[in-house]
Coordinates of C-alpha atoms in Angstrom, one line a residue:
X1 CA -7.0 -13.3 52.5
X2 CA -4.7 -16.3 51.6
X3 CA -6.0 -19.6 50.2
X4 CA -4.1 -22.7 50.9
X5 CA -5.9 -24.9 48.6
X6 CA -6.7 -25.0 44.8
X7 CA -10.4 -25.0 45.2
X8 CA -12.1 -22.4 47.5
X9 CA -13.0 -20.1 44.9
X10 CA -14.2 -17.1 47.1
X11 CA -16.4 -14.4 45.3
X12 CA -15.9 -10.6 46.5
X13 CA -16.8 -7.2 44.8
X14 CA -13.4 -6.0 44.2
X15 CA -11.1 -5.7 41.0
X16 CA -13.7 -5.3 38.6
X17 CA -12.0 -3.2 36.5
X18 CA -8.8 -5.2 36.2
X19 CA -11.2 -8.3 35.3
X20 CA -12.8 -6.2 32.6
X21 CA -9.3 -5.8 31.1
X22 CA -8.4 -9.5 31.7
X23 CA -11.7 -10.7 30.0
X24 CA -11.3 -8.1 27.0
X25 CA -8.1 -9.5 26.4
X26 CA -6.2 -6.2 26.1
X27 CA -2.6 -6.5 25.5
X28 CA -0.4 -3.8 24.9
X29 CA 3.5 -2.5 25.0
X30 CA 4.9 0.7 24.4
X31 CA 8.2 0.1 23.3
X32 CA 9.4 -1.8 20.0
X33 CA 12.9 -1.6 21.1
X34 CA 12.4 -4.8 23.6
X35 CA 13.2 -7.4 21.1
X36 CA 15.3 -10.7 20.7
X37 CA 15.1 -13.6 18.1
X38 CA 12.2 -13.0 16.1
X39 CA 9.9 -15.4 14.9
X40 CA 7.3 -14.6 12.2
X41 CA 3.9 -16.2 11.8
X42 CA 2.7 -15.6 8.6
X43 CA -0.7 -14.3 8.0
X44 CA -2.6 -14.3 4.8
X45 CA -1.9 -11.4 2.6
X46 CA -4.0 -8.1 3.1
X47 CA -6.3 -7.1 0.4
X48 CA -4.3 -3.9 -0.4
X49 CA -4.4 -4.5 -4.0
X50 CA -3.2 -1.8 -6.0
X51 CA -2.5 -3.7 -9.2
X52 CA -1.2 -2.2 -12.3
X53 CA -1.1 1.6 -10.7
X54 CA -0.8 4.1 -13.6
X55 CA -2.2 1.7 -16.1
X56 CA -4.5 4.6 -18.0
X57 CA -3.8 8.1 -17.8
X58 CA -5.6 10.9 -19.2
X59 CA -5.1 14.7 -18.7
X60 CA -7.5 17.6 -18.4
X61 CA -7.6 21.1 -16.9
X62 CA -10.3 20.1 -14.0
X63 CA -9.6 23.2 -12.0
X64 CA -9.6 25.7 -15.0
X65 CA -6.2 27.3 -14.0
X66 CA -4.6 27.0 -17.3
X67 CA -2.5 23.8 -17.0
X68 CA -3.2 20.1 -17.4
X69 CA -4.0 17.9 -14.5
X70 CA -3.4 14.2 -14.6
X71 CA -5.9 11.4 -13.6
X72 CA -4.7 7.8 -13.9
X73 CA -6.8 5.0 -13.7
X74 CA -5.5 1.8 -11.5
X75 CA -6.2 -1.8 -11.5
X76 CA -7.8 -1.9 -8.2
X77 CA -10.8 0.3 -9.5
X78 CA -9.6 3.5 -8.0
X79 CA -8.6 6.7 -9.8
X80 CA -5.6 8.5 -8.8
X81 CA -5.4 12.6 -9.3
X82 CA -2.0 14.2 -9.6
X83 CA -3.0 18.0 -9.5
X84 CA -0.4 20.1 -11.8
X85 CA 1.0 22.6 -9.3
X86 CA 3.7 23.7 -12.0
X87 CA 2.4 25.8 -15.0
X88 CA 1.1 24.7 -18.7
X89 CA 5.1 24.9 -19.9
X90 CA 6.6 23.4 -16.8
X91 CA 4.4 21.0 -15.5
X92 CA 5.0 19.6 -11.8
X93 CA 2.2 17.0 -10.4
X94 CA 1.5 17.1 -6.5
X95 CA 1.3 13.6 -4.7
X96 CA -1.6 11.7 -5.7
X97 CA -5.1 11.8 -4.3
X98 CA -7.5 8.9 -4.6
X99 CA -11.1 9.4 -6.2
X100 CA -11.1 13.1 -5.3
X101 CA -14.3 15.0 -5.8
X102 CA -16.7 12.4 -4.9
X103 CA -15.1 9.9 -7.7
X104 CA -15.8 6.2 -6.6
X105 CA -14.1 2.8 -6.8
X106 CA -15.4 1.4 -10.0
X107 CA -14.6 -2.4 -8.8
X108 CA -11.5 -3.0 -11.3
X109 CA -9.4 -1.7 -14.1
X110 CA -10.4 2.0 -13.8
X111 CA -10.0 3.9 -17.2
X112 CA -11.1 7.5 -16.9
X113 CA -11.7 9.9 -19.3
X114 CA -13.4 13.7 -18.8
X115 CA -15.8 15.6 -21.4
X116 CA -18.3 18.2 -21.0
X117 CA -21.2 16.0 -22.2
X118 CA -24.0 18.2 -21.0
X119 CA -22.7 21.5 -22.2
X120 CA -22.8 23.4 -19.1
X121 CA -19.2 24.4 -18.9
X122 CA -17.6 21.7 -16.7
X123 CA -16.0 18.6 -16.9
X124 CA -17.9 15.3 -16.4
X125 CA -16.3 12.1 -15.8
X126 CA -16.8 8.7 -17.4
X127 CA -14.9 5.5 -16.2
X128 CA -14.8 2.1 -17.9
X129 CA -14.3 -1.0 -15.7
X130 CA -13.4 -4.6 -15.6
X131 CA -16.9 -5.7 -16.4
X132 CA -17.7 -3.7 -19.6
X133 CA -19.7 -1.0 -18.0
X134 CA -19.1 2.6 -18.1
X135 CA -19.5 4.7 -15.1
X136 CA -20.7 8.4 -15.5
X137 CA -20.2 10.9 -12.9
X138 CA -22.0 14.1 -13.6
X139 CA -20.3 17.1 -12.3
X140 CA -22.4 19.0 -10.4
X141 CA -19.7 21.6 -9.1
X142 CA -18.0 24.0 -11.2
X143 CA -15.2 24.6 -13.8
X144 CA -12.9 25.6 -10.9
X145 CA -14.3 23.4 -8.2
X146 CA -15.5 20.2 -9.4
X147 CA -17.8 17.9 -7.2
X148 CA -19.3 14.5 -8.8
X149 CA -22.6 13.1 -8.3
X150 CA -23.3 9.8 -7.7
X151 CA -22.5 7.3 -10.6
X152 CA -24.9 5.9 -13.2
X153 CA -24.3 3.2 -15.2
X154 CA -24.1 3.2 -19.0
X155 CA -26.2 6.3 -19.2
X156 CA -27.8 7.8 -22.1
X157 CA -28.0 4.3 -23.8
X158 CA -24.6 3.6 -23.4
X159 CA -24.2 -0.3 -23.3
X160 CA -22.0 -3.1 -21.8
X161 CA -19.2 -3.8 -24.3
X162 CA -18.5 -7.2 -22.4
X163 CA -14.8 -6.8 -20.6
X164 CA -12.7 -3.9 -19.4
X165 CA -14.3 -1.2 -21.2
X166 CA -12.0 2.0 -22.2
X167 CA -14.2 4.9 -23.2
X168 CA -13.3 8.1 -24.7
X169 CA -15.3 10.9 -26.3
X170 CA -15.2 13.1 -29.6
X171 CA -17.0 15.0 -31.9
X172 CA -16.1 12.8 -34.9
X173 CA -18.5 13.9 -37.3
X174 CA -18.5 17.6 -36.5
X175 CA -22.0 18.0 -35.6
X176 CA -21.4 19.8 -32.4
X177 CA -21.9 17.1 -29.7
X178 CA -19.6 14.3 -28.5
X179 CA -19.7 10.6 -29.6
X180 CA -18.3 7.9 -27.9
X181 CA -15.8 5.3 -28.7
X182 CA -15.4 2.4 -26.1
X183 CA -12.7 -0.3 -26.5
X184 CA -12.7 -3.5 -24.7
X185 CA -10.4 -6.4 -23.9
X186 CA -11.0 -9.3 -26.2
X187 CA -10.4 -6.8 -29.2
X188 CA -11.5 -9.3 -32.0
X189 CA -13.5 -6.5 -34.3
X190 CA -14.5 -4.8 -30.9
X191 CA -13.9 -1.1 -30.9
X192 CA -17.6 0.3 -30.0
X193 CA -19.0 3.4 -31.7
X194 CA -22.0 5.1 -29.9
X195 CA -23.1 8.0 -32.4
X196 CA -24.8 10.9 -30.2
X197 CA -28.1 11.5 -31.8
X198 CA -28.8 13.8 -29.1
X199 CA -27.6 17.4 -28.7
X200 CA -24.5 18.9 -26.9
X201 CA -26.9 19.2 -24.0
X202 CA -28.8 16.2 -23.9
X203 CA -27.2 13.4 -25.4
X204 CA -28.6 10.3 -26.4
X205 CA -26.4 7.4 -28.2
X206 CA -27.6 5.2 -31.0
X207 CA -27.0 1.5 -30.9
X208 CA -23.3 0.6 -31.0
X209 CA -21.4 0.2 -34.4
X210 CA -18.2 -2.2 -34.3
X211 CA -15.1 -0.9 -36.0
X212 CA -16.8 2.0 -38.0
X213 CA -14.8 4.2 -40.4
X214 CA -12.5 1.1 -41.4
X215 CA -11.0 0.9 -37.7
X216 CA -9.9 -2.6 -37.4
X217 CA -8.9 -5.0 -35.0
X218 CA -5.7 -4.5 -32.9
X219 CA -5.9 -7.6 -30.6
X220 CA -6.8 -7.7 -26.9
X221 CA -7.4 -4.7 -24.8
X222 CA -8.1 -2.4 -27.2
X223 CA -7.7 1.3 -25.9
X224 CA -8.7 4.0 -28.3
X225 CA -8.1 8.1 -28.4
X226 CA -8.7 10.4 -31.0
X227 CA -6.4 13.7 -31.9
X228 CA -5.8 15.9 -34.9
X229 CA -2.4 14.8 -34.8
X230 CA -1.4 16.3 -38.4
X231 CA -3.5 19.2 -37.8
X232 CA -5.3 18.9 -40.6
X233 CA -8.6 19.7 -39.4
X234 CA -9.9 16.1 -38.8
X235 CA -9.6 13.4 -35.8
X236 CA -7.2 10.5 -36.3
X237 CA -7.1 7.6 -34.4
X238 CA -4.5 5.9 -32.1
X239 CA -5.3 2.7 -30.5
X240 CA -3.6 0.7 -27.9
X241 CA -3.3 -3.1 -27.5
X242 CA -2.2 -5.9 -25.4
X243 CA 1.4 -6.4 -26.6
X244 CA 2.2 -2.7 -25.8
X245 CA 1.9 -1.4 -29.3
X246 CA 0.3 1.9 -30.4
X247 CA -1.7 1.5 -33.3
X248 CA -2.2 4.8 -35.7
X249 CA -5.2 5.1 -38.1
X250 CA -5.0 8.3 -40.0
X251 CA -8.1 9.9 -41.1
X252 CA -8.1 10.5 -44.8
X253 CA -11.6 11.5 -44.9
X254 CA -13.0 14.4 -43.3
X255 CA -14.1 16.3 -40.2
X256 CA -17.8 15.1 -40.5
X257 CA -17.4 11.9 -42.7
X258 CA -14.3 10.4 -41.5
X259 CA -12.3 7.2 -43.0
X260 CA -9.6 5.6 -41.6
X261 CA -6.4 4.4 -43.5
X262 CA -4.6 1.1 -43.0
X263 CA -3.3 1.1 -39.2
X264 CA 0.7 1.9 -38.8
X265 CA 2.3 0.4 -35.8
X266 CA 4.3 2.8 -33.5
X267 CA 4.5 5.5 -36.1
X268 CA 6.7 8.9 -35.6
X269 CA 8.9 7.1 -33.3
X270 CA 6.6 5.9 -30.8
X271 CA 7.7 2.7 -29.3
X272 CA 6.2 -0.6 -27.9
X273 CA 5.9 -0.3 -24.0
X274 CA 5.8 -3.9 -23.1
X275 CA 2.2 -4.5 -22.7
X276 CA -1.3 -2.9 -22.3
X277 CA -0.4 0.4 -24.1
X278 CA -3.1 3.1 -23.3
X279 CA -2.3 6.3 -25.0
X280 CA -3.3 9.9 -24.8
X281 CA -2.1 12.9 -26.3
X282 CA -1.8 16.5 -24.7
X283 CA 0.7 19.5 -25.4
X284 CA 1.9 19.1 -21.8
X285 CA 4.6 21.6 -22.7
X286 CA 2.5 24.3 -24.6
X287 CA 4.5 24.3 -27.4
X288 CA 1.8 24.1 -30.0
X289 CA 1.9 20.2 -30.8
X290 CA 0.8 17.2 -28.7
X291 CA 3.1 14.8 -27.0
X292 CA 2.0 11.3 -26.1
X293 CA 1.6 9.8 -22.7
X294 CA 1.3 5.9 -22.8
X295 CA 0.2 3.7 -19.8
X296 CA 1.6 0.3 -19.8
X297 CA 1.0 -2.7 -17.5
X298 CA 3.9 -2.2 -15.2
X299 CA 2.3 1.1 -14.0
X300 CA 4.3 3.5 -15.4
X301 CA 3.1 6.3 -18.1
X302 CA 5.6 6.6 -20.7
X303 CA 6.4 10.3 -22.0
X304 CA 7.2 10.9 -25.7
X305 CA 7.9 14.5 -26.2
X306 CA 6.9 15.4 -29.8
X307 CA 10.3 17.1 -31.1
X308 CA 8.7 17.7 -34.6
X309 CA 5.4 20.2 -35.4
X310 CA 2.0 20.2 -35.2
X311 CA 1.6 19.1 -38.7
X312 CA 4.5 16.6 -38.7
X313 CA 5.0 14.9 -35.6
X314 CA 8.1 13.2 -34.5
X315 CA 8.6 11.7 -30.8
X316 CA 11.4 11.5 -28.9
X317 CA 12.9 8.5 -27.2
X318 CA 10.2 7.5 -24.2
X319 CA 10.8 8.7 -20.9
X320 CA 9.5 6.4 -18.2
X321 CA 7.2 8.2 -16.1
X322 CA 9.1 11.7 -15.8
X323 CA 6.6 13.9 -14.0
X324 CA 6.1 11.1 -11.3
X325 CA 2.7 9.9 -12.1
X326 CA 2.8 6.9 -9.7
X327 CA 5.2 3.8 -9.2
X328 CA 6.8 5.9 -6.2
X329 CA 8.4 4.8 -3.2
X330 CA 7.8 7.0 -0.4
X331 CA 9.3 7.3 2.9
X332 CA 9.1 9.7 5.9
X333 CA 11.7 11.2 8.3
X334 CA 12.5 14.2 10.3
X335 CA 15.3 15.0 8.0
X336 CA 16.0 18.7 9.6
X337 CA 15.4 17.6 13.3
X338 CA 12.4 20.3 13.3
X339 CA 9.9 17.9 15.3
X340 CA 7.5 16.8 12.2
X341 CA 8.2 14.0 9.4
X342 CA 9.3 15.1 5.9
X343 CA 8.9 13.1 2.8
X344 CA 11.2 11.6 0.3
X345 CA 9.9 9.8 -2.9
X346 CA 11.7 7.3 -5.0
X347 CA 10.8 7.2 -8.3
X348 CA 11.0 4.9 -11.4
X349 CA 13.6 7.1 -13.1
X350 CA 16.5 7.0 -10.4
X351 CA 15.7 10.3 -8.8
X352 CA 14.9 11.0 -5.5
X353 CA 12.5 14.1 -4.3
X354 CA 12.1 15.8 -1.2
X355 CA 9.0 17.3 0.1
X356 CA 9.7 19.4 3.0
X357 CA 7.1 19.6 5.5
X358 CA 6.6 23.2 6.6
X359 CA 3.6 22.5 8.5
X360 CA 3.5 20.6 12.1
X361 CA 3.7 17.2 13.4
X362 CA 0.1 17.3 13.6
X363 CA -1.0 19.4 10.8
X364 CA 1.7 18.7 8.0
X365 CA 1.7 20.8 5.0
X366 CA 4.4 19.8 2.0
X367 CA 6.3 22.2 0.0
X368 CA 6.8 21.7 -3.7
X369 CA 9.1 18.9 -4.3
X370 CA 13.0 19.3 -4.8
X371 CA 14.7 16.7 -6.7
X372 CA 18.3 15.3 -5.8
X373 CA 18.1 17.5 -2.5
X374 CA 21.1 17.7 -0.3
X375 CA 23.3 16.1 -3.1
X376 CA 21.6 12.9 -3.5
X377 CA 22.1 11.4 -6.7
X378 CA 20.3 9.6 -9.3
X379 CA 20.6 5.8 -8.6
X380 CA 19.6 4.9 -12.3
X381 CA 15.9 3.2 -11.9
X382 CA 13.4 2.5 -9.2
X383 CA 14.7 4.5 -6.6
X384 CA 13.6 2.9 -3.2
X385 CA 15.1 5.2 -0.2
X386 CA 15.4 4.7 3.4
X387 CA 17.0 6.8 6.2
X388 CA 18.8 5.5 9.4
X389 CA 21.5 6.8 12.0
X390 CA 23.6 4.2 11.0
X391 CA 26.9 5.2 12.4
X392 CA 25.3 6.9 15.7
X393 CA 26.1 10.2 15.0
X394 CA 23.1 11.9 15.6
X395 CA 21.9 12.4 12.0
X396 CA 20.0 10.5 9.5
X397 CA 22.1 8.6 6.3
X398 CA 20.2 7.6 3.4
X399 CA 20.3 3.9 2.0
X400 CA 18.7 3.8 -1.6
X401 CA 17.7 0.5 -3.3
X402 CA 17.5 0.6 -7.1
X403 CA 16.7 -1.4 -10.4
X404 CA 19.8 -3.6 -10.5
X405 CA 20.1 -4.8 -7.2
X406 CA 22.5 -2.7 -5.5
X407 CA 22.0 -0.8 -2.5
X408 CA 23.5 2.9 -2.7
X409 CA 25.0 4.3 0.5
X410 CA 25.1 8.1 1.2
X411 CA 26.8 9.5 4.1
X412 CA 25.5 12.6 5.8
X413 CA 28.6 14.7 6.3
X414 CA 26.1 17.3 7.5
X415 CA 24.3 17.9 10.6
X416 CA 21.0 16.7 12.2
X417 CA 19.3 20.2 11.3
X418 CA 21.3 20.7 7.8
X419 CA 21.9 17.4 6.1
X420 CA 24.4 17.0 3.4
X421 CA 25.3 14.0 1.5
X422 CA 28.5 12.4 0.3
X423 CA 28.9 10.8 -3.0
X424 CA 27.3 7.4 -2.7
X425 CA 29.1 4.1 -2.1
X426 CA 28.0 0.8 -3.4
X427 CA 26.9 -2.0 -1.1
X428 CA 28.9 -0.7 1.8
X429 CA 29.7 -2.6 5.2
X430 CA 29.5 -5.8 3.5
X431 CA 26.2 -5.6 2.0
X432 CA 25.6 -7.2 -1.4
X433 CA 23.8 -7.3 -4.5
X434 CA 20.3 -9.3 -4.2
X435 CA 19.6 -9.3 -7.7
X436 CA 17.2 -6.8 -9.1
X437 CA 15.1 -4.3 -7.6
X438 CA 16.6 -3.6 -4.0
X439 CA 14.4 -2.3 -1.3
X440 CA 16.2 -2.1 1.7
X441 CA 14.7 -1.2 5.5
X442 CA 16.8 -1.0 8.7
X443 CA 15.9 -2.3 12.2
X444 CA 17.1 -3.3 15.3
X445 CA 15.5 -6.9 15.0
X446 CA 17.5 -8.6 17.7
X447 CA 17.3 -5.6 20.1
X448 CA 21.2 -5.5 20.7
X449 CA 21.3 -2.0 19.9
X450 CA 22.2 -1.7 16.5
X451 CA 20.4 -1.9 13.0
X452 CA 20.3 -4.7 10.8
X453 CA 19.4 -4.7 7.1
X454 CA 16.5 -6.4 5.4
X455 CA 16.5 -5.5 1.8
X456 CA 13.5 -7.0 -0.5
X457 CA 14.4 -8.4 -4.2
X458 CA 12.4 -8.6 -7.5
X459 CA 12.3 -12.3 -7.1
X460 CA 10.2 -12.0 -3.9
X461 CA 12.5 -12.8 -1.2
X462 CA 13.8 -10.7 1.8
X463 CA 17.4 -11.0 2.3
X464 CA 18.5 -10.3 6.0
X465 CA 21.9 -8.9 7.0
X466 CA 22.9 -9.2 10.6
X467 CA 25.0 -6.2 12.1
X468 CA 27.7 -7.9 13.6
X469 CA 29.5 -5.1 14.1
X470 CA 28.2 -1.7 16.4
X471 CA 25.7 0.8 16.5
X472 CA 28.5 3.4 15.2
X473 CA 30.6 0.7 13.0
X474 CA 28.3 -1.4 11.3
X475 CA 29.7 -4.7 9.5
X476 CA 27.0 -7.0 8.0
X477 CA 27.0 -10.8 7.9
X478 CA 26.4 -12.5 4.7
X479 CA 23.0 -12.7 4.0
X480 CA 20.2 -15.0 5.1
X481 CA 17.1 -15.5 2.9
X482 CA 13.6 -15.2 4.3
X483 CA 14.8 -15.9 8.0
X484 CA 12.6 -16.3 11.0
X485 CA 10.0 -17.6 9.3
X486 CA 9.5 -14.9 6.7
X487 CA 8.2 -16.5 3.5
X488 CA 8.8 -15.4 -0.5
X489 CA 5.8 -12.8 -1.5
X490 CA 6.2 -14.0 -5.4
X491 CA 8.1 -10.7 -6.7
X492 CA 9.2 -7.4 -5.9
X493 CA 9.3 -7.8 -2.1
X494 CA 9.1 -4.2 -0.1
X495 CA 9.9 -5.0 3.5
X496 CA 8.8 -2.9 6.3
X497 CA 8.8 -3.5 10.3
X498 CA 6.4 -1.7 13.0
X499 CA 5.3 -3.1 16.2
X500 CA 1.8 -3.3 15.0
X501 CA 0.3 -5.1 17.8
X502 CA 2.3 -3.2 20.6
X503 CA 3.4 -6.5 22.3
X504 CA 7.2 -5.0 22.3
X505 CA 8.4 -6.7 18.9
X506 CA 8.8 -5.7 15.5
X507 CA 6.1 -7.4 13.0
X508 CA 6.7 -7.3 9.3
X509 CA 4.5 -6.1 6.4
X510 CA 6.2 -7.0 2.8
X511 CA 4.5 -5.6 0.0
X512 CA 4.8 -7.5 -3.6
X513 CA 4.4 -6.7 -7.1
X514 CA 0.9 -7.9 -7.1
X515 CA -0.5 -5.1 -5.1
X516 CA -0.8 -7.5 -1.9
X517 CA 0.5 -6.7 1.4
X518 CA 1.7 -9.9 3.5
X519 CA 1.7 -9.6 7.4
X520 CA 4.0 -11.5 9.5
X521 CA 3.1 -11.4 13.1
X522 CA 6.4 -11.5 15.0
X523 CA 5.9 -14.6 17.8
X524 CA 9.1 -13.7 19.7
X525 CA 6.7 -13.7 22.9
X526 CA 4.1 -16.2 23.2
X527 CA 1.9 -18.1 25.9
X528 CA -0.9 -20.4 25.5
X529 CA -3.8 -21.3 28.2
X530 CA -4.9 -24.9 28.1
X531 CA -7.5 -27.1 29.5
X532 CA -8.4 -30.6 29.4
X533 CA -12.1 -29.7 29.3
X534 CA -14.7 -26.8 28.5
X535 CA -17.5 -28.3 30.8
X536 CA -16.9 -29.9 34.5
X537 CA -19.1 -31.3 37.1
X538 CA -18.3 -32.0 40.8
X539 CA -15.7 -34.8 40.9
X540 CA -14.1 -33.8 37.5
X541 CA -10.4 -33.5 37.0
X542 CA -9.4 -29.9 36.1
X543 CA -6.1 -29.8 34.4
X544 CA -4.7 -26.4 33.7
X545 CA -1.4 -25.7 31.7
X546 CA 0.3 -23.1 30.0
X547 CA 2.9 -22.9 27.4
X548 CA 5.4 -20.1 27.4
X549 CA 8.0 -19.2 24.7
X550 CA 10.0 -16.1 24.8
X551 CA 13.1 -14.6 23.2
X552 CA 13.5 -12.6 26.5
X553 CA 13.4 -12.5 30.1
X554 CA 9.8 -12.3 31.2
X555 CA 7.3 -12.6 34.5
X556 CA 4.3 -15.1 34.6
X557 CA 1.1 -14.7 35.8
X558 CA -1.5 -17.3 36.1
X559 CA -5.0 -17.0 37.6
X560 CA -8.9 -17.8 37.4
X561 CA -11.5 -15.4 36.8
X562 CA -14.6 -16.0 38.6
X563 CA -18.4 -15.7 37.3
X564 CA -19.0 -12.5 38.7
X565 CA -15.3 -11.0 37.3
X566 CA -13.6 -11.2 40.3
X567 CA -10.3 -13.5 40.1
X568 CA -7.2 -15.0 42.0
X569 CA -4.0 -15.4 40.6
X570 CA -1.9 -18.5 41.3
X571 CA 1.7 -18.7 43.2
X572 CA 4.3 -21.1 42.6
X573 CA 3.9 -23.5 44.4
X574 CA 0.2 -23.6 43.9
X575 CA -1.1 -21.3 46.4
X576 CA -4.0 -18.5 45.6
X577 CA -3.8 -15.2 46.2
X578 CA -6.0 -12.6 47.8
X579 CA -9.1 -11.7 45.7
X580 CA -8.0 -9.2 42.8
X581 CA -4.5 -9.1 43.7
X582 CA -1.7 -9.8 40.7
X583 CA 1.0 -12.1 42.4
X584 CA 3.7 -13.7 40.0
X585 CA 3.4 -17.5 39.4
X586 CA 7.3 -17.3 38.4
X587 CA 9.7 -14.4 38.0
X588 CA 12.7 -13.9 35.4
X589 CA 12.0 -16.9 33.3
X590 CA 13.5 -17.0 29.7
X591 CA 12.7 -20.9 28.4
X592 CA 14.7 -22.4 25.9
X593 CA 12.2 -22.9 22.9
X594 CA 8.6 -23.6 24.4
X595 CA 8.5 -24.4 28.0
X596 CA 5.1 -26.0 29.4
X597 CA 3.9 -25.5 33.3
X598 CA 1.5 -27.5 35.1
X599 CA -0.6 -25.0 37.2
X600 CA -3.5 -27.0 38.4
X601 CA -4.3 -30.8 38.5
X602 CA -7.1 -31.6 40.7
X603 CA -10.6 -32.8 41.0
X604 CA -13.2 -30.4 41.6
X605 CA -15.4 -30.0 44.5
X606 CA -18.8 -28.4 44.8
X607 CA -18.4 -24.9 43.5
X608 CA -20.8 -22.3 42.1
X609 CA -22.4 -22.9 39.0
X610 CA -21.4 -20.5 36.1
X611 CA -18.6 -19.6 33.6
X612 CA -14.9 -19.2 34.4
X613 CA -11.5 -18.6 32.9
X614 CA -8.2 -19.5 33.4
X615 CA -5.5 -17.1 32.1
X616 CA -1.8 -16.9 31.5
X617 CA -0.1 -13.4 31.4
X618 CA 3.5 -12.5 30.6
X619 CA 4.9 -9.3 31.3
X620 CA 8.1 -7.4 31.0
X621 CA 10.6 -8.7 33.5
X622 CA 10.6 -6.6 36.9
X623 CA 7.9 -4.7 36.1
X624 CA 4.3 -3.8 37.5
X625 CA 1.8 -6.0 36.2
X626 CA -0.7 -3.3 36.9
X627 CA 0.7 -1.3 34.2
X628 CA -1.0 -2.0 31.1
X629 CA 2.2 -0.8 28.9
X630 CA 4.2 -3.8 30.8
X631 CA 2.1 -6.4 29.4
X632 CA 3.6 -8.7 26.6
X633 CA 0.9 -11.6 26.0
X634 CA -2.3 -13.1 27.5
X635 CA -4.5 -16.0 26.9
X636 CA -7.6 -16.9 28.7
X637 CA -9.5 -20.1 27.9
X638 CA -13.2 -20.4 29.2
X639 CA -15.0 -23.4 31.1
X640 CA -18.6 -23.9 32.4
X641 CA -19.1 -25.5 35.8
X642 CA -22.4 -27.3 35.9

């Protein structure tokens, strides 16, 4: 029934389901390719804080398979597990698992260590944390299948040490049980020693002693570990600290009565790792001597191979994270066109690893990683790969960012099922050096059928290179810094784009060095419904406007939802539709900037009391409004008539 005036709000029983959708504000779109001039709206960073990942590594054969697995504590409180899927002489670490075997987030500054504290044949976990406590996770599983119980705080008479506890356990007095040493942040005479006065199956720790056995202050963020580095039968001490050095205290006493000599800084060719050194020692290559891994605040465990002997150590020049323990840059693409996503992981040392998905799209299973696959090459440091069909030939090319700010292009001269990459070109198609730590990604941000480049940089900016060429012959314009209302995110920006709200345009997520991820919603299409009041009586003027902004052609629907859930739409010039029928107010509109439309402006007669809503809806041009996939943006405002 056609309505000729703007005020006979008739009520029927039809259209309940569509009304429910309107009331719920459900707005979806299926394609992210319908896009034009983006406009990003910044949202405060999401708390995906990873912080200084890789700050505190430790090694233990947690699954009793004869090789050393790695656990790496992170600043966000999690503990990352890297299973050694290689051998005891040729280690290779799988992708990390966070808090496996029922380990838990400890808050901040996770610092794990493992020891069989109760003498039952498996490894229990102790994890230090920011507030100075030590959490104990008893292994209630087995030596080959660990399972950790709910944590206990400072058990067996251990105590809060102030801030950033870093525990390690060792039988320092050779009495058959494990004693505890706990480093902490302040470092002024604070290496805490807790002697185990219990047994190897029932530990009990005495009151702490500070810097016993002639150990000395090393500054802030002390991080102790103990090994017999010179194979003389007693345990020597290595203590990391805030400035990145490792301090060595030789045990000149005995295995039952330790006494430590004056400290040496970075002996045996160990080196400063920057800040917050956290050393651990393990014979990672099974050659009979102890190699060193030293964690640092930049997230990389540095590896120092012992090229000396078990009695006269000598460490080779450090390698930054050679076994890929954290600080990696992953991306996924169906590189072999078999219908599932394969993984490529950029590493700090400049390599790119390929992990083939040998499973399926719904049940992925990743093979052992290959380094420099398909003729990809080392790019120096801080590899950051992405893949895109930049030349429209049906296969994926590789672009890899790196530490010095360049972007390397590897053309795929193979096929979509058998890739082969040509020798790299530096900053092709008029791309440019962005400073340091380039992190490229490619999307069709303006919906013109070719790929534009966004490249993150070390100072936190995102560089935009518009593709002024074509989908088969790209050519990039001079860069714009943080366009479309993107912002600087601090340092080491890592952008990616996805239609996260399914409104038909690409939104931006930008990671940063501090571990935060900033979300920028693309306001390419927007509508706002506006009312002059929220409560009305007979005779009050009701003014209903909508303001529309869109970078693309859209159709506009406006209407009123009644207290019982039925609705009527309004057609221009102001005429009401039949009940529960969607008719467009205007079709094919593309406003320049924002445009406002006055929908209703009249004095209210007597209408049924209750809660009403006025709504504005934008849909794809010339599409069915009854298909939710065609909706782009909806906004409703409520009012009460009394």
